[in-house]
CSV table of C-alpha atoms in Angstrom, one decimal:
chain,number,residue,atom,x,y,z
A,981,UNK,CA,99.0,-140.7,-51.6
A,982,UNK,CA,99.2,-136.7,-52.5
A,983,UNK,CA,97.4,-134.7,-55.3
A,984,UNK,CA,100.9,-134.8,-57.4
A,985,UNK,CA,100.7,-139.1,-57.4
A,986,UNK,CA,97.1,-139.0,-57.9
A,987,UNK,CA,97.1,-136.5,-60.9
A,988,UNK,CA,99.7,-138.3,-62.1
A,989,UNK,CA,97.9,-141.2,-62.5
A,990,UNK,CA,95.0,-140.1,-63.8
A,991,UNK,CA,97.5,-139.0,-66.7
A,992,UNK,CA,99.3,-142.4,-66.8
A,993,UNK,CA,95.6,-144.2,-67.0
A,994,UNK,CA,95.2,-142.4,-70.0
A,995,UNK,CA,98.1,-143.1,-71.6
A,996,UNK,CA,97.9,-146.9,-71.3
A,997,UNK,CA,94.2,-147.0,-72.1
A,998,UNK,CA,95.4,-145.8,-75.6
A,999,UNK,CA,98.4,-147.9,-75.4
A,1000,UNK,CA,96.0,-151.2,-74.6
A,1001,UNK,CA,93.7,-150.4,-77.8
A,1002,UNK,CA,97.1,-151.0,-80.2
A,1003,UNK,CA,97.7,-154.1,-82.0
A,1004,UNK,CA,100.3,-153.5,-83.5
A,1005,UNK,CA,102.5,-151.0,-81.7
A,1006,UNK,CA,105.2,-149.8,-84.6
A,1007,UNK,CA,101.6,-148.7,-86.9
A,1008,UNK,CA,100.5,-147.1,-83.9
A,1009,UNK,CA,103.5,-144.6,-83.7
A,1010,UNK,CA,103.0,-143.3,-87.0
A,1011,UNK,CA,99.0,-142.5,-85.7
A,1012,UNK,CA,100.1,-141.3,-82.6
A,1013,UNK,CA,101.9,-138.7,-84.6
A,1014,UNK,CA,99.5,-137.9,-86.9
A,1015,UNK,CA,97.1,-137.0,-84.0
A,1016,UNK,CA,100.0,-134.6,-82.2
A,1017,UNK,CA,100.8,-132.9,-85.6
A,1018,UNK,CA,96.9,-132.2,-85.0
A,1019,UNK,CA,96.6,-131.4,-81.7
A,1020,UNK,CA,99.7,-128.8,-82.9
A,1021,UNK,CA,97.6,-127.0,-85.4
A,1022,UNK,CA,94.7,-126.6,-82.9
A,1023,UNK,CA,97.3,-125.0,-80.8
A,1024,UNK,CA,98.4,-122.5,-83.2
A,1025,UNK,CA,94.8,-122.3,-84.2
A,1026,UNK,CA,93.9,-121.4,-80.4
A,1027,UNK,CA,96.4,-118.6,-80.3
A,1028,UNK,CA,95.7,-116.9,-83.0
A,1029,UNK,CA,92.0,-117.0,-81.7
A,1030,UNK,CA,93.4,-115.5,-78.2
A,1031,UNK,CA,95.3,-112.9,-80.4
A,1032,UNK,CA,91.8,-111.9,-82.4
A,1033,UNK,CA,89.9,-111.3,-78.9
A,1034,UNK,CA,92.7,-109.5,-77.8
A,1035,UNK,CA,93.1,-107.0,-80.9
A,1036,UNK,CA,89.3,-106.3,-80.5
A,1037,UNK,CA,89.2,-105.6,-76.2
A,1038,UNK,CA,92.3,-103.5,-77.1
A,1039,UNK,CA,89.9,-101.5,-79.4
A,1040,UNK,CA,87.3,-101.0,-77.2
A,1041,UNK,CA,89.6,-100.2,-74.3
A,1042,UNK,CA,90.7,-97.4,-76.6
A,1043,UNK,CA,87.5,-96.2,-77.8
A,1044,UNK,CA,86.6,-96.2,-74.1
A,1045,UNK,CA,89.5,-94.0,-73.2
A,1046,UNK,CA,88.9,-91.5,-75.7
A,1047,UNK,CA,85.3,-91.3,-73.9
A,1048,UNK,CA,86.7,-90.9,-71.1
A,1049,UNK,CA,89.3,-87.8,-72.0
A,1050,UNK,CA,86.5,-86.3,-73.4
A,1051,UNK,CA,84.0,-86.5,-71.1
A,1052,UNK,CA,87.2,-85.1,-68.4
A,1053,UNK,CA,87.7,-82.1,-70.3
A,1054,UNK,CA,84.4,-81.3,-70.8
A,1055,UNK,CA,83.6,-81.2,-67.3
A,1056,UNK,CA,86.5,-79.1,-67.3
A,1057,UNK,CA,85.4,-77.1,-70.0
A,1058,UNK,CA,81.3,-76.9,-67.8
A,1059,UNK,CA,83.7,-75.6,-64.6
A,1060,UNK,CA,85.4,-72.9,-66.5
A,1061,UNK,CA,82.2,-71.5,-67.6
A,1062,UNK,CA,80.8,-71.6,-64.2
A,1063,UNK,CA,78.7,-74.4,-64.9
A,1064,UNK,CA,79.1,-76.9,-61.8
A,1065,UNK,CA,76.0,-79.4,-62.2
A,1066,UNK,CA,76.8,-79.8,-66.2
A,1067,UNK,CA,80.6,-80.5,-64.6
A,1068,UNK,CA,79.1,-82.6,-61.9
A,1069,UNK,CA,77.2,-84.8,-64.9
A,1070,UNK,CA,80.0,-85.2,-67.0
A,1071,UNK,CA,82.2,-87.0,-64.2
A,1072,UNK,CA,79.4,-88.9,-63.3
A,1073,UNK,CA,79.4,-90.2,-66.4
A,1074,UNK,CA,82.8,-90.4,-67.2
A,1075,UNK,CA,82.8,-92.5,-63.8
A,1076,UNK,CA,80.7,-95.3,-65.4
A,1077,UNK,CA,83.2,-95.5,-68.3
A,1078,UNK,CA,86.1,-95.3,-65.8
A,1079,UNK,CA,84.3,-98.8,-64.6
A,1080,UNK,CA,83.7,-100.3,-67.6
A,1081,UNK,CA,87.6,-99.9,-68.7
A,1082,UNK,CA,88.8,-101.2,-65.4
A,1083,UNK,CA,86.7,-104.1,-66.1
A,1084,UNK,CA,88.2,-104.4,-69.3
A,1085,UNK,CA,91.6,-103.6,-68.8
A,1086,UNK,CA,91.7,-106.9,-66.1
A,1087,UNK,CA,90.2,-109.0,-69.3
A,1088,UNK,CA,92.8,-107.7,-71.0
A,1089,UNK,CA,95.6,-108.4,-69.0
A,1090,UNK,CA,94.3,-112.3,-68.6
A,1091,UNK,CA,93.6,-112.7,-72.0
A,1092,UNK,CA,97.4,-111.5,-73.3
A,1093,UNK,CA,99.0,-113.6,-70.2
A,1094,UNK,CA,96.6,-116.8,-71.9
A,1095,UNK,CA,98.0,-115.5,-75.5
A,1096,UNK,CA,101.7,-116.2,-74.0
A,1097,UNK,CA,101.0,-119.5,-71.8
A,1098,UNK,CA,99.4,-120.7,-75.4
A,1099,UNK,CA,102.6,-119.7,-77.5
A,1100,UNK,CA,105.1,-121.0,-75.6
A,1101,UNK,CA,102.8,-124.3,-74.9
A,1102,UNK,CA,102.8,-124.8,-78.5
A,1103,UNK,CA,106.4,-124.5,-79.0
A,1104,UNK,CA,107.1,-126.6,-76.2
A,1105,UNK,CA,104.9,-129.5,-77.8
A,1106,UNK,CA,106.5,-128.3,-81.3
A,1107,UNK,CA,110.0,-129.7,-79.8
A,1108,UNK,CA,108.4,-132.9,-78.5
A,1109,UNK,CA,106.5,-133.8,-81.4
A,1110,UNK,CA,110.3,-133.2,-83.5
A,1111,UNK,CA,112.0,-135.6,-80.6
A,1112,UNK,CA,109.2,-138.2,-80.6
A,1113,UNK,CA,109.0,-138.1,-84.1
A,1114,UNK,CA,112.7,-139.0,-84.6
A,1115,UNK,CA,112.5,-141.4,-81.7
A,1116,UNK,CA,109.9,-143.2,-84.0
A,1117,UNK,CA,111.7,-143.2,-87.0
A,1118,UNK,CA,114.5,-145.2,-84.6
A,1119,UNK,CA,112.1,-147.7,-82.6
A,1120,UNK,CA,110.7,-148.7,-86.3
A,1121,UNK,CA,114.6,-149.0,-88.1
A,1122,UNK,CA,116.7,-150.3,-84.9
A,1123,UNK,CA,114.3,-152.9,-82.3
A,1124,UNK,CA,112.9,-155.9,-82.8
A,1125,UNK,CA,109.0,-156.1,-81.8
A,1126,UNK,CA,109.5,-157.1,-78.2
A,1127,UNK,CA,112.3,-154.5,-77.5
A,1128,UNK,CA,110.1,-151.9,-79.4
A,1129,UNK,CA,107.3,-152.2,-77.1
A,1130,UNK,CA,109.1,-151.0,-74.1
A,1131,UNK,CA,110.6,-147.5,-76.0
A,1132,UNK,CA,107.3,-147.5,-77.7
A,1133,UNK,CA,105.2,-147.3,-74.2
A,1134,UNK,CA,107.8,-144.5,-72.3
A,1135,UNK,CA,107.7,-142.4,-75.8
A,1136,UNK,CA,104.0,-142.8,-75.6
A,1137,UNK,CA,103.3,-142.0,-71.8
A,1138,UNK,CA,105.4,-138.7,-72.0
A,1139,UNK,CA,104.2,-137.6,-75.0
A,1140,UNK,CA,100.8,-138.5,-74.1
A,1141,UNK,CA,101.3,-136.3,-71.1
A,1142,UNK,CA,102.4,-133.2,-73.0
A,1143,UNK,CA,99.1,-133.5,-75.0
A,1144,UNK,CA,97.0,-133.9,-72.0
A,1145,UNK,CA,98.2,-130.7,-70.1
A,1146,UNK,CA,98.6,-129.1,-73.8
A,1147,UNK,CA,94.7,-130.0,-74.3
A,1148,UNK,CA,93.8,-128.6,-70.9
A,1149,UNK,CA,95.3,-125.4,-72.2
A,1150,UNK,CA,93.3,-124.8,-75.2
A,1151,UNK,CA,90.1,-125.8,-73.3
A,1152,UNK,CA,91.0,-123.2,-71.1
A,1153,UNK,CA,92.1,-120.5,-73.5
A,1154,UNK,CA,89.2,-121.7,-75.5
A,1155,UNK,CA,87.0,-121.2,-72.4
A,1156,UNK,CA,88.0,-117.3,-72.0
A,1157,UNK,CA,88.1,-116.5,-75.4
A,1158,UNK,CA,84.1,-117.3,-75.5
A,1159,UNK,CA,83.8,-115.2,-72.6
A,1160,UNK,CA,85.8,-112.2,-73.8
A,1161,UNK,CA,83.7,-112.6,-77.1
A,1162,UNK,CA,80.7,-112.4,-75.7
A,1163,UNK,CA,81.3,-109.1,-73.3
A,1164,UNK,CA,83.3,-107.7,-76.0
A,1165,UNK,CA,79.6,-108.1,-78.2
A,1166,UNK,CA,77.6,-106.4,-75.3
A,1167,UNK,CA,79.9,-103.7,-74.9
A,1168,UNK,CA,79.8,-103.4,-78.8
A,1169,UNK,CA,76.2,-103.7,-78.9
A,1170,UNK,CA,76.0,-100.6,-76.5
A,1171,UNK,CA,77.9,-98.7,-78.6
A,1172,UNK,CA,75.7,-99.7,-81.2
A,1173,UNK,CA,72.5,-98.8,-79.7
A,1174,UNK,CA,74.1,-95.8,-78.6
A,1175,UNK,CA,73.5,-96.1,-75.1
A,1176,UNK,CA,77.0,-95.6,-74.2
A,1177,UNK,CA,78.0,-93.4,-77.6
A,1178,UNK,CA,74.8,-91.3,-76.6
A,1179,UNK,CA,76.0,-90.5,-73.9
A,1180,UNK,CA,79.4,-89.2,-74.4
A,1181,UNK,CA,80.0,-88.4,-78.3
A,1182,UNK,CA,76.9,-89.3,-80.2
A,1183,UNK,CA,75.2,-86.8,-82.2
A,1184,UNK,CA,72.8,-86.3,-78.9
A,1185,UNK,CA,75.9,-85.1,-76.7
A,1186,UNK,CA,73.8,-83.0,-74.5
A,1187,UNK,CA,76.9,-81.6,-72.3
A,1188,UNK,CA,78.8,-80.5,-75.4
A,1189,UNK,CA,75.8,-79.3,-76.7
A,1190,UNK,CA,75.0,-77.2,-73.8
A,1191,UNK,CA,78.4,-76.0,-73.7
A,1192,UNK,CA,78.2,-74.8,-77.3
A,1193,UNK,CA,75.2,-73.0,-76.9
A,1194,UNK,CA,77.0,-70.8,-73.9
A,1195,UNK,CA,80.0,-70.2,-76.2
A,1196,UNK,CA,82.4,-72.1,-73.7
A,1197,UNK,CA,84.8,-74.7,-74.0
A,1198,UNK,CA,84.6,-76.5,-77.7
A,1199,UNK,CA,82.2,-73.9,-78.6
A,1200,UNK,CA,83.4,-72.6,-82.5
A,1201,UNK,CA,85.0,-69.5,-81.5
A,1202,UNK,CA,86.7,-71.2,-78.4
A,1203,UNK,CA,87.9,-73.7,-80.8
A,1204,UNK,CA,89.0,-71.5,-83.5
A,1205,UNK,CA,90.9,-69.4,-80.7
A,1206,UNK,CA,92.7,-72.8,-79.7
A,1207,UNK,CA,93.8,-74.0,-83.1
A,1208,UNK,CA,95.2,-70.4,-84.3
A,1209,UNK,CA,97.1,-70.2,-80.9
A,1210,UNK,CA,98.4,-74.1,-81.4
A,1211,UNK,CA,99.2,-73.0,-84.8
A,1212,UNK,CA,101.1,-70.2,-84.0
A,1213,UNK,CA,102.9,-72.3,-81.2
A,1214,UNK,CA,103.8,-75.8,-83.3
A,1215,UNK,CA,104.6,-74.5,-86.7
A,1216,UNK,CA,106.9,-71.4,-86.7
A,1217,UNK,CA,109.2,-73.5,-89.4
A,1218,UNK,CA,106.7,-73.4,-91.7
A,1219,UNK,CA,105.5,-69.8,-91.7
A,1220,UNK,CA,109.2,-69.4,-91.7
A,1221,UNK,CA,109.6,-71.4,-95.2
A,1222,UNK,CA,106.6,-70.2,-96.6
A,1223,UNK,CA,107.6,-66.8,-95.9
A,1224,UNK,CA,111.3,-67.0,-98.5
A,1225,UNK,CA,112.3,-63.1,-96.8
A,1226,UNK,CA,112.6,-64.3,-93.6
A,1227,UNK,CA,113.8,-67.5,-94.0
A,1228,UNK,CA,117.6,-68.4,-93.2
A,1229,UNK,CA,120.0,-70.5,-94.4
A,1230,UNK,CA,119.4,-73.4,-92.0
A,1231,UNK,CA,117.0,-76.2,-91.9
A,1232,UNK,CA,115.4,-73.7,-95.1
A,1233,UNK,CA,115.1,-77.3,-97.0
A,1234,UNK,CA,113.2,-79.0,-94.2
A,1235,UNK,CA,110.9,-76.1,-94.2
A,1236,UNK,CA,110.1,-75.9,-97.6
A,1237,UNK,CA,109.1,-79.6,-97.6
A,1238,UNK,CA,106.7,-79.8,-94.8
A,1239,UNK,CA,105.1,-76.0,-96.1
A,1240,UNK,CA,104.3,-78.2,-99.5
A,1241,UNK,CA,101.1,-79.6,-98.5
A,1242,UNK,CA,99.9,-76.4,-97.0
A,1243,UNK,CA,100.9,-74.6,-100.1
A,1244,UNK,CA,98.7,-76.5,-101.7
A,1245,UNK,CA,95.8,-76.5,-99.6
A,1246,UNK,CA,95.6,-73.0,-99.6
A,1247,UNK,CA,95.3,-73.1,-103.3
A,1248,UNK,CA,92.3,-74.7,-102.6
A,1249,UNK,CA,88.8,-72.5,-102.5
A,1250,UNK,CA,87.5,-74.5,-99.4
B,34,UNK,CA,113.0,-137.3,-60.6
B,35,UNK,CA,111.1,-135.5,-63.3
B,36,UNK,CA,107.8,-133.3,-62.1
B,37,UNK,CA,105.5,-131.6,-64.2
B,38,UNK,CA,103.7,-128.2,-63.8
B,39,UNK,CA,100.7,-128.3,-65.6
B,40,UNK,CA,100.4,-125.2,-68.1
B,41,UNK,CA,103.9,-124.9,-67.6
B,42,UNK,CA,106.1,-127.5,-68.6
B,43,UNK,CA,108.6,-130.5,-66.6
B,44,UNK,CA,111.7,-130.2,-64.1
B,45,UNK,CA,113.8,-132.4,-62.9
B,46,UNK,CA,114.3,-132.0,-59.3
B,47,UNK,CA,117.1,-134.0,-57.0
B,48,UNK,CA,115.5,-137.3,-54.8
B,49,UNK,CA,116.5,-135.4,-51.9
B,50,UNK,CA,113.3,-133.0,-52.1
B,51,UNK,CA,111.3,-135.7,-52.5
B,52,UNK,CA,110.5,-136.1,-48.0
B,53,UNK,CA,109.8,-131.9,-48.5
B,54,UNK,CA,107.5,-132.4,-51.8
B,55,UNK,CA,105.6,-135.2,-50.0
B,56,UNK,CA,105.0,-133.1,-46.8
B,57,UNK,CA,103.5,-130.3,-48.8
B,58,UNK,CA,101.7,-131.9,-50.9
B,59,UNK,CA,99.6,-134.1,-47.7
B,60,UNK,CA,98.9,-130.2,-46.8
B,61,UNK,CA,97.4,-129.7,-49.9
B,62,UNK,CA,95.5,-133.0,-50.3
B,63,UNK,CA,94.2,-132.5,-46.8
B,64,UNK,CA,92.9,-129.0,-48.0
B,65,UNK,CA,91.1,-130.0,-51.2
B,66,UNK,CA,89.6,-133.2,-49.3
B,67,UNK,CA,88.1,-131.0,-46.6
B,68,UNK,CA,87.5,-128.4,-49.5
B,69,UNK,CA,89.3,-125.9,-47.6
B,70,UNK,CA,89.7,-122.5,-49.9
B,71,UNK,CA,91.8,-121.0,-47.3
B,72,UNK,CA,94.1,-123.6,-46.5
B,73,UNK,CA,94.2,-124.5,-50.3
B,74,UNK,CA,95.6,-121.5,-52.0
B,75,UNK,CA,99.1,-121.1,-49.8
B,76,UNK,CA,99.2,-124.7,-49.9
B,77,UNK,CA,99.5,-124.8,-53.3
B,78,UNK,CA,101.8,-122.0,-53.6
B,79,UNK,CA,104.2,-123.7,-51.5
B,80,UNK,CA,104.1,-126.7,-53.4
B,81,UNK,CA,105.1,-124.6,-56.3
B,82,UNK,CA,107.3,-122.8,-54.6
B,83,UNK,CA,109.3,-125.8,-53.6
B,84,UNK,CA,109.3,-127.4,-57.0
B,85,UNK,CA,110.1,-124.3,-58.5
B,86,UNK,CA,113.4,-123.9,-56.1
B,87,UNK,CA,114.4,-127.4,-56.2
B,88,UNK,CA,114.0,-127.8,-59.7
B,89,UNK,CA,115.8,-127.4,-63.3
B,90,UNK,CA,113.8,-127.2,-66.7
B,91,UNK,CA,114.2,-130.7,-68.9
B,92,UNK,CA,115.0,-130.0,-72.2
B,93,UNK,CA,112.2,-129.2,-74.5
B,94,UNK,CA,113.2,-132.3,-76.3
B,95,UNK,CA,112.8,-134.5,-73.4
B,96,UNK,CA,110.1,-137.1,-74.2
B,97,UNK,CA,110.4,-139.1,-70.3
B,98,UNK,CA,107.1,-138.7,-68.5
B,99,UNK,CA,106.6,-137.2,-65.0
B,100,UNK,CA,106.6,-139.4,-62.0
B,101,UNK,CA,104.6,-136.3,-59.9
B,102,UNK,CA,101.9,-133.9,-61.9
B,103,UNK,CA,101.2,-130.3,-59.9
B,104,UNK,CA,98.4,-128.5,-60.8
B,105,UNK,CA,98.8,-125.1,-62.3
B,106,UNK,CA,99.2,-122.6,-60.1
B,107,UNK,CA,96.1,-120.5,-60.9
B,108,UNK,CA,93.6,-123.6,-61.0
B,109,UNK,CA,90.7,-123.5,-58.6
B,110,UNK,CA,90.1,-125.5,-55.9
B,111,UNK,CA,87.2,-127.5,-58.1
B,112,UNK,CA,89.5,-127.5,-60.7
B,113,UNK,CA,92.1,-129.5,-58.8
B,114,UNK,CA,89.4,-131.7,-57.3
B,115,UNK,CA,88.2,-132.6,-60.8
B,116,UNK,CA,91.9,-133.5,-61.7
B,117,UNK,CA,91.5,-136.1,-59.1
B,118,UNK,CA,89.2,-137.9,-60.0
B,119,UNK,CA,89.8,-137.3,-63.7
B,120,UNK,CA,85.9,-136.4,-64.5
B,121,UNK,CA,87.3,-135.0,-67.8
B,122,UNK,CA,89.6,-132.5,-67.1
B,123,UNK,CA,91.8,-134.0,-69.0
B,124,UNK,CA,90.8,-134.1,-73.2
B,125,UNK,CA,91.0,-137.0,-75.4
């Protein structure tokens, strides 16, 4: 018979089932469409609960990158100062991240592709809960019982439909969410514990630490070396307002804005 | 006639792809009987295909149920069994 006919079926058996349990086939409209105006709000209720897993793996996939850069540049930092086997530890580790965001980033992806199936599934049954509702409102005003029942049972089996695959949806978005939530609560939970913060930007940062001691890299001098260079680079505009001799005519306003905040932060002892 | 793709939504495709559908879709019946994963996946994505080519989105308004159901097309190959024989896929 084919899958297509046979699913269909299975779809049409429903239908009727819940057709066969009505007495009185005008009432049953009006329940019908009490339980899609319900089955709408778990829709909308189920995206937003896709939307809320998404927000959180899009933290953690940022946290994780940051972990990453970091780790990068101080293997970078270890090579400079001749230090090969801190180098070699850092991208060892920074490897393990790299997994852990791949991992995450597919999760991701599935989850936001779920989030859009979900939207335009609701919006979809939005417009046939409108149509059925209207067609309702006409079956009740217009037929007499016995002509009723046939509008009543074609309204029914399509609409009936739309809520089945609708409700498979939110099973299935319901389904992932749980899953996301509970990797996104062990990845948290190492975080927490510190056995992935430890490692990379904890207050036990044992590469950085051993870079600091040798003076390299993010050492304090190194540092202070890289911000007065970057300074000297990024803000000429402002030395140049701050500074009224040397300041022309042009773009003087602009300068004399942004140099406010320094102005005052100077002013201040520390 | 009307089809639905579950997850997706219903198109109405002319009775002239209706010999085509049918052949495609005894290719993909035969590969979830025998539980066939490798024969299942193109199957399926011909099926779709096809529909997909054939067919023209109803209007959103449209209330007239399907006369053929495909699965969607990222369901498993248990999935699509349980569909079948309707051992609660379906909610409600």
């Amino acid at each position: 018979m084919g899958v297509m006919k046979r699913v269909t079926m299975v779809f049409r058996a429903k239908a009727n089932k819940a057709l066969d349990r009505m007495e009185d086939p005008r009432e049953t409209l009006d329940y019908s469409y009490q339980t899609q105006l319900e089955l709408l709000q778990k829709v909308r209720r189920g995206v937003a609960d896709v939307a809320t897993s998404r927000k959180r793996v899009e933290l953690q996939l940022n946290q994780l990158q940051q972990n990453s850069d970091k780790l990068d540049r101080q293997a970078r930092d270890s090579l400079a100062a001749g230090r090969e086997d801190l180098a070699r530890e850092a991208l060892t580790r920074k490897a393990g991240v790299q997994t852990q965001l791949e991992e995450l980033q597919g999760q991701y992806a599935s989850l936001q592709s779920e989030e859009e199936k979900l939207t335009q599934a609701s919006s979809r049954l939005q417009s046939k809960v409108d149509a059925f509702r209207t067609r309702k409102e006409t079956i009740k005003a217009t037929y007499t019982a016995a002509e009723a029942q046939t509008r009543i049972n074609e309204a029914f089996t399509g609409i009936s439909e739309e809520m089945g695959d609708v409700g498979m949806a939110i099973q299935r978005a319901e389904d992932k969410t749980e899953q996301m939530k509970a990797r996104a609560g062990a990845i948290d939970e190492l975080m927490a514990s510190g056995a992935l913060d430890d490692m990379v930007s904890g207050p036990h940062d044992d590469i950085q630490a051993e870079l600091d001691r040798m003076g390299a890299g993010h050492g304090v001098d190194g540092e202070l070396e890289r911000m007065k260079a970057e300074l000297a680079q990024n803000a000429p505009r402002q030395i140049e307002g701050s500074q009224p001799g040397t300041s022309d005519g042009a773009g003087a306003d602009a300068g004399s804005t942004a140099a406010a905040p320094d102005t005052a932060q100077a002013g201040e002892p520390e | 006639m009307i089809v639905r793709i579950l997850g997706e939504g219903q198109l109405e495709l002319p009775d002239s792809a209706a010999e085509e559908l049918n052949r495609l879709d005894a290719a993909l019946e035969s590969a979830v009987e025998k539980r066939d994963e490798a024969a299942f996946r193109p199957a399926l994505a011909a099926l779709l295909a096809k529909v997909r080519q054939a067919g023209s989105a109803t209007a959103a308004d449209d209330l007239r149920p399907s006369e053929l159901i495909v699965p969607r097309p990222d369901a498993s190959m248990e999935e699509v069994h349980k569909l079948l024989t309707d051992e609660g896929l379906i909610p409600g």
